[in-house]
Amino acid sequence: IDGVLFEFQPAVTVLAVEPSRGPVDGGSFVNVTGTGFSHRAALLGYLWCRFNQTAVAGVWVSSTEVNCISPEHAGGAVSLELTQNEQQYTSDGVSFEYEHVEAHSIYPNTGPTLGGTLVEVRGVNIEVPDSRGLFCRFGSADPVLATHASRELARCFAPASVGTLAGVVPVRLLNNDAIYTSSVAFTYRTLAVVD
């Protein structure tokens, strides 16, 4: 006997995903909950999430939780299923919806290099943030916390300009750990001094 083993595992079930929507550009951190998720399958590299026909590696958290990052996909609802042997996938009918998320305007679009300007970012399909939060990123500065006013509006305070330099920077929204690729521009200006 050569000692080769075959492991039978309990049935795997996908019950829910959160968030259930994300941008068509992909990159959303998706938490999959269910039952029967095998740590051994994850250690062997057999744990995958499949968004429609595109499979991405899953990260085992517990027997009831797996994380994966949504791949790029055309808009619309797709099935999200899981495998633990790279062959058979679940068929529980849980879906993930890809949306066209876009930032199309910013007001005001200028502020001092010291930061502190309350900025409104307007767009479409801005998702309600989960526990990871909603953020604005001004150029290469660290992201700043944003508030979700509606699916068309987010608000944040502009941080200080990187290196306190004046100039135009792109502003992007980060939500559910996904960076929305569309951006708007914000102009940093040096403070005027009145003598």
Short mmCIF file of C-alpha atoms in Angstrom, two decimals:
data_model
loop_
_atom_site.label_atom_id
_atom_site.label_comp_id
_atom_site.label_asym_id
_atom_site.label_seq_id
_atom_site.Cartn_x
_atom_site.Cartn_y
_atom_site.Cartn_z
CA ILE A 1 0.00 0.00 0.00
CA ASP A 2 1.43 3.35 -1.00
CA GLY A 3 -0.36 5.42 1.70
CA VAL A 4 -2.27 7.72 -0.69
CA LEU A 5 -5.41 9.04 0.96
CA PHE A 6 -8.64 10.43 -0.43
CA GLU A 7 -10.64 12.74 1.82
CA PHE A 8 -14.42 12.92 1.74
CA GLN A 9 -15.71 16.28 2.92
CA PRO A 10 -19.16 17.38 4.03
CA ALA A 11 -21.33 19.21 1.52
CA VAL A 12 -20.45 22.87 1.08
CA THR A 13 -23.14 25.54 1.05
CA VAL A 14 -22.91 29.25 0.15
CA LEU A 15 -25.59 31.15 2.06
CA ALA A 16 -24.75 34.85 1.47
CA VAL A 17 -22.16 37.32 0.21
CA GLU A 18 -21.39 40.79 1.52
CA PRO A 19 -21.29 43.19 -0.14
CA SER A 20 -23.67 41.81 -2.74
CA ARG A 21 -22.75 44.52 -5.26
CA GLY A 22 -19.53 46.01 -6.57
CA PRO A 23 -17.98 47.92 -9.49
CA VAL A 24 -17.52 46.35 -12.93
CA ASP A 25 -13.81 47.10 -12.53
CA GLY A 26 -13.62 44.40 -9.86
CA GLY A 27 -11.51 44.68 -6.73
CA SER A 28 -14.31 44.39 -4.16
CA PHE A 29 -13.44 42.52 -0.97
CA VAL A 30 -16.27 39.96 -0.76
CA ASN A 31 -17.11 38.02 2.40
CA VAL A 32 -18.74 34.66 1.59
CA THR A 33 -20.66 32.95 4.39
CA GLY A 34 -21.93 29.40 4.39
CA THR A 35 -21.14 25.97 5.84
CA GLY A 36 -18.54 23.26 5.37
CA PHE A 37 -15.57 25.41 4.31
CA SER A 38 -12.45 23.24 4.66
CA HIS A 39 -9.20 24.61 6.02
CA ARG A 40 -7.32 21.68 4.46
CA ALA A 41 -8.74 22.50 1.00
CA ALA A 42 -7.51 26.07 1.44
CA LEU A 43 -4.02 24.90 2.52
CA LEU A 44 -3.84 22.71 -0.59
CA GLY A 45 -4.85 25.63 -2.85
CA TYR A 46 -8.19 24.10 -3.86
CA LEU A 47 -10.44 26.84 -2.46
CA TRP A 48 -11.79 29.10 -5.21
CA CYS A 49 -14.67 31.55 -5.66
CA ARG A 50 -16.28 31.67 -9.10
CA PHE A 51 -18.02 34.83 -10.31
CA ASN A 52 -20.03 33.57 -13.28
CA GLN A 53 -17.22 31.76 -15.18
CA THR A 54 -14.21 33.59 -13.68
CA ALA A 55 -12.55 31.83 -10.74
CA VAL A 56 -10.41 33.64 -8.16
CA ALA A 57 -8.58 32.25 -5.15
CA GLY A 58 -10.49 32.17 -1.89
CA VAL A 59 -9.02 32.84 1.56
CA TRP A 60 -10.27 30.56 4.34
CA VAL A 61 -11.30 32.41 7.51
CA SER A 62 -13.37 29.73 9.25
CA SER A 63 -15.64 26.80 8.47
CA THR A 64 -18.41 29.35 7.81
CA GLU A 65 -16.46 32.23 6.18
CA VAL A 66 -14.30 32.69 3.07
CA ASN A 67 -13.00 35.93 1.53
CA CYS A 68 -12.32 36.64 -2.13
CA ILE A 69 -11.72 39.64 -4.40
CA SER A 70 -14.21 40.20 -7.21
CA PRO A 71 -12.66 40.06 -10.69
CA GLU A 72 -13.50 42.51 -13.47
CA HIS A 73 -16.80 41.68 -15.16
CA ALA A 74 -19.50 43.21 -17.35
CA GLY A 75 -22.46 44.81 -15.57
CA GLY A 76 -25.31 42.69 -14.24
CA ALA A 77 -26.00 39.95 -11.73
CA VAL A 78 -23.79 36.83 -11.76
CA SER A 79 -23.76 33.67 -9.67
CA LEU A 80 -21.08 33.36 -7.00
CA GLU A 81 -20.18 29.78 -6.19
CA LEU A 82 -17.36 28.04 -4.36
CA THR A 83 -15.20 24.94 -4.90
CA GLN A 84 -12.91 23.04 -2.58
CA ASN A 85 -11.47 20.66 -5.18
CA GLU A 86 -11.19 22.86 -8.32
CA GLN A 87 -13.82 20.66 -9.98
CA GLN A 88 -17.29 20.70 -8.47
CA TYR A 89 -18.76 24.07 -7.52
CA THR A 90 -21.68 24.78 -5.25
CA SER A 91 -24.99 25.59 -6.93
CA ASP A 92 -26.78 27.61 -4.28
CA GLY A 93 -27.90 30.48 -6.51
CA VAL A 94 -26.29 33.28 -4.48
CA SER A 95 -25.63 36.26 -6.73
CA PHE A 96 -23.26 39.23 -6.90
CA GLU A 97 -24.26 42.29 -8.92
CA TYR A 98 -21.74 44.22 -10.99
CA GLU A 99 -22.59 47.91 -11.33
CA HIS A 100 -21.19 50.81 -13.28
CA VAL A 101 -19.93 53.03 -10.46
CA GLU A 102 -18.80 56.47 -11.45
CA ALA A 103 -17.70 59.71 -9.86
CA HIS A 104 -18.62 62.51 -12.27
CA SER A 105 -18.24 65.80 -10.35
CA ILE A 106 -16.72 67.35 -7.26
CA TYR A 107 -17.64 70.54 -5.40
CA PRO A 108 -15.76 72.62 -4.57
CA ASN A 109 -13.02 71.53 -6.92
CA THR A 110 -10.28 73.62 -5.32
CA GLY A 111 -8.89 74.23 -1.84
CA PRO A 112 -5.76 75.15 0.14
CA THR A 113 -2.68 72.91 0.27
CA LEU A 114 -3.16 72.70 4.05
CA GLY A 115 -6.34 70.64 3.46
CA GLY A 116 -9.58 70.85 5.43
CA THR A 117 -11.96 71.64 2.54
CA LEU A 118 -15.31 69.81 2.79
CA VAL A 119 -15.74 68.21 -0.63
CA GLU A 120 -18.85 66.66 -2.18
CA VAL A 121 -18.19 63.87 -4.68
CA ARG A 122 -21.19 63.21 -6.92
CA GLY A 123 -21.65 60.11 -9.03
CA VAL A 124 -23.81 57.07 -9.63
CA ASN A 125 -24.17 53.78 -7.74
CA ILE A 126 -22.04 54.77 -4.75
CA GLU A 127 -22.57 51.74 -2.53
CA VAL A 128 -23.36 51.98 1.18
CA PRO A 129 -20.09 51.06 2.91
CA ASP A 130 -19.69 48.01 5.09
CA SER A 131 -17.47 47.79 8.17
CA ARG A 132 -14.37 48.60 6.09
CA GLY A 133 -15.78 52.05 5.30
CA LEU A 134 -15.98 54.59 2.49
CA PHE A 135 -12.96 56.77 1.73
CA CYS A 136 -11.75 59.48 -0.64
CA ARG A 137 -8.22 59.38 -1.99
CA PHE A 138 -6.68 62.65 -3.17
CA GLY A 139 -3.76 61.87 -5.46
CA SER A 140 -1.13 59.88 -3.57
CA ALA A 141 -2.21 61.08 -0.11
CA ASP A 142 -3.49 58.56 2.43
CA PRO A 143 -7.24 57.92 2.05
CA VAL A 144 -9.55 60.00 4.25
CA LEU A 145 -12.85 58.82 5.73
CA ALA A 146 -15.98 59.79 3.76
CA THR A 147 -19.64 59.85 4.66
CA HIS A 148 -22.24 58.24 2.44
CA ALA A 149 -25.11 60.66 1.83
CA SER A 150 -26.81 58.70 -0.98
CA ARG A 151 -26.02 56.49 -3.97
CA GLU A 152 -25.22 59.75 -5.77
CA LEU A 153 -23.25 61.65 -3.08
CA ALA A 154 -20.31 61.16 -0.73
CA ARG A 155 -18.62 63.83 1.41
CA CYS A 156 -15.06 64.03 2.72
CA PHE A 157 -12.51 66.57 3.93
CA ALA A 158 -9.53 67.12 1.63
CA PRO A 159 -6.28 66.14 3.36
CA ALA A 160 -3.16 68.29 3.17
CA SER A 161 -1.46 68.14 -0.20
CA VAL A 162 1.40 65.63 -0.37
CA GLY A 163 4.58 67.61 0.19
CA THR A 164 2.35 70.72 0.54
CA LEU A 165 2.57 71.21 -3.22
CA ALA A 166 -0.03 73.09 -5.23
CA GLY A 167 -1.51 71.41 -8.30
CA VAL A 168 -4.23 69.16 -9.69
CA VAL A 169 -4.76 65.65 -8.28
CA PRO A 170 -7.27 62.90 -9.09
CA VAL A 171 -9.87 62.08 -6.44
CA ARG A 172 -11.13 58.50 -6.26
CA LEU A 173 -13.61 56.76 -4.00
CA LEU A 174 -12.65 53.58 -2.13
CA ASN A 175 -15.51 51.43 -0.90
CA ASN A 176 -15.63 47.87 0.43
CA ASP A 177 -11.87 47.84 -0.23
CA ALA A 178 -12.47 48.45 -3.97
CA ILE A 179 -11.04 51.51 -5.70
CA TYR A 180 -13.53 53.01 -8.13
CA THR A 181 -11.46 53.74 -11.22
CA SER A 182 -13.35 56.81 -12.39
CA SER A 183 -11.98 59.93 -10.84
CA VAL A 184 -12.58 63.68 -10.65
CA ALA A 185 -9.97 66.41 -10.21
CA PHE A 186 -9.23 68.62 -7.21
CA THR A 187 -6.85 71.57 -7.40
CA TYR A 188 -4.66 72.44 -4.43
CA ARG A 189 -3.80 76.13 -4.22
CA THR A 190 -1.32 77.96 -2.02
CA LEU A 191 -2.92 80.27 0.49
CA ALA A 192 -3.08 83.90 -0.53
CA VAL A 193 -1.41 86.27 1.92
CA VAL A 194 -2.89 89.74 2.46
CA ASP A 195 -0.38 92.36 3.65
#
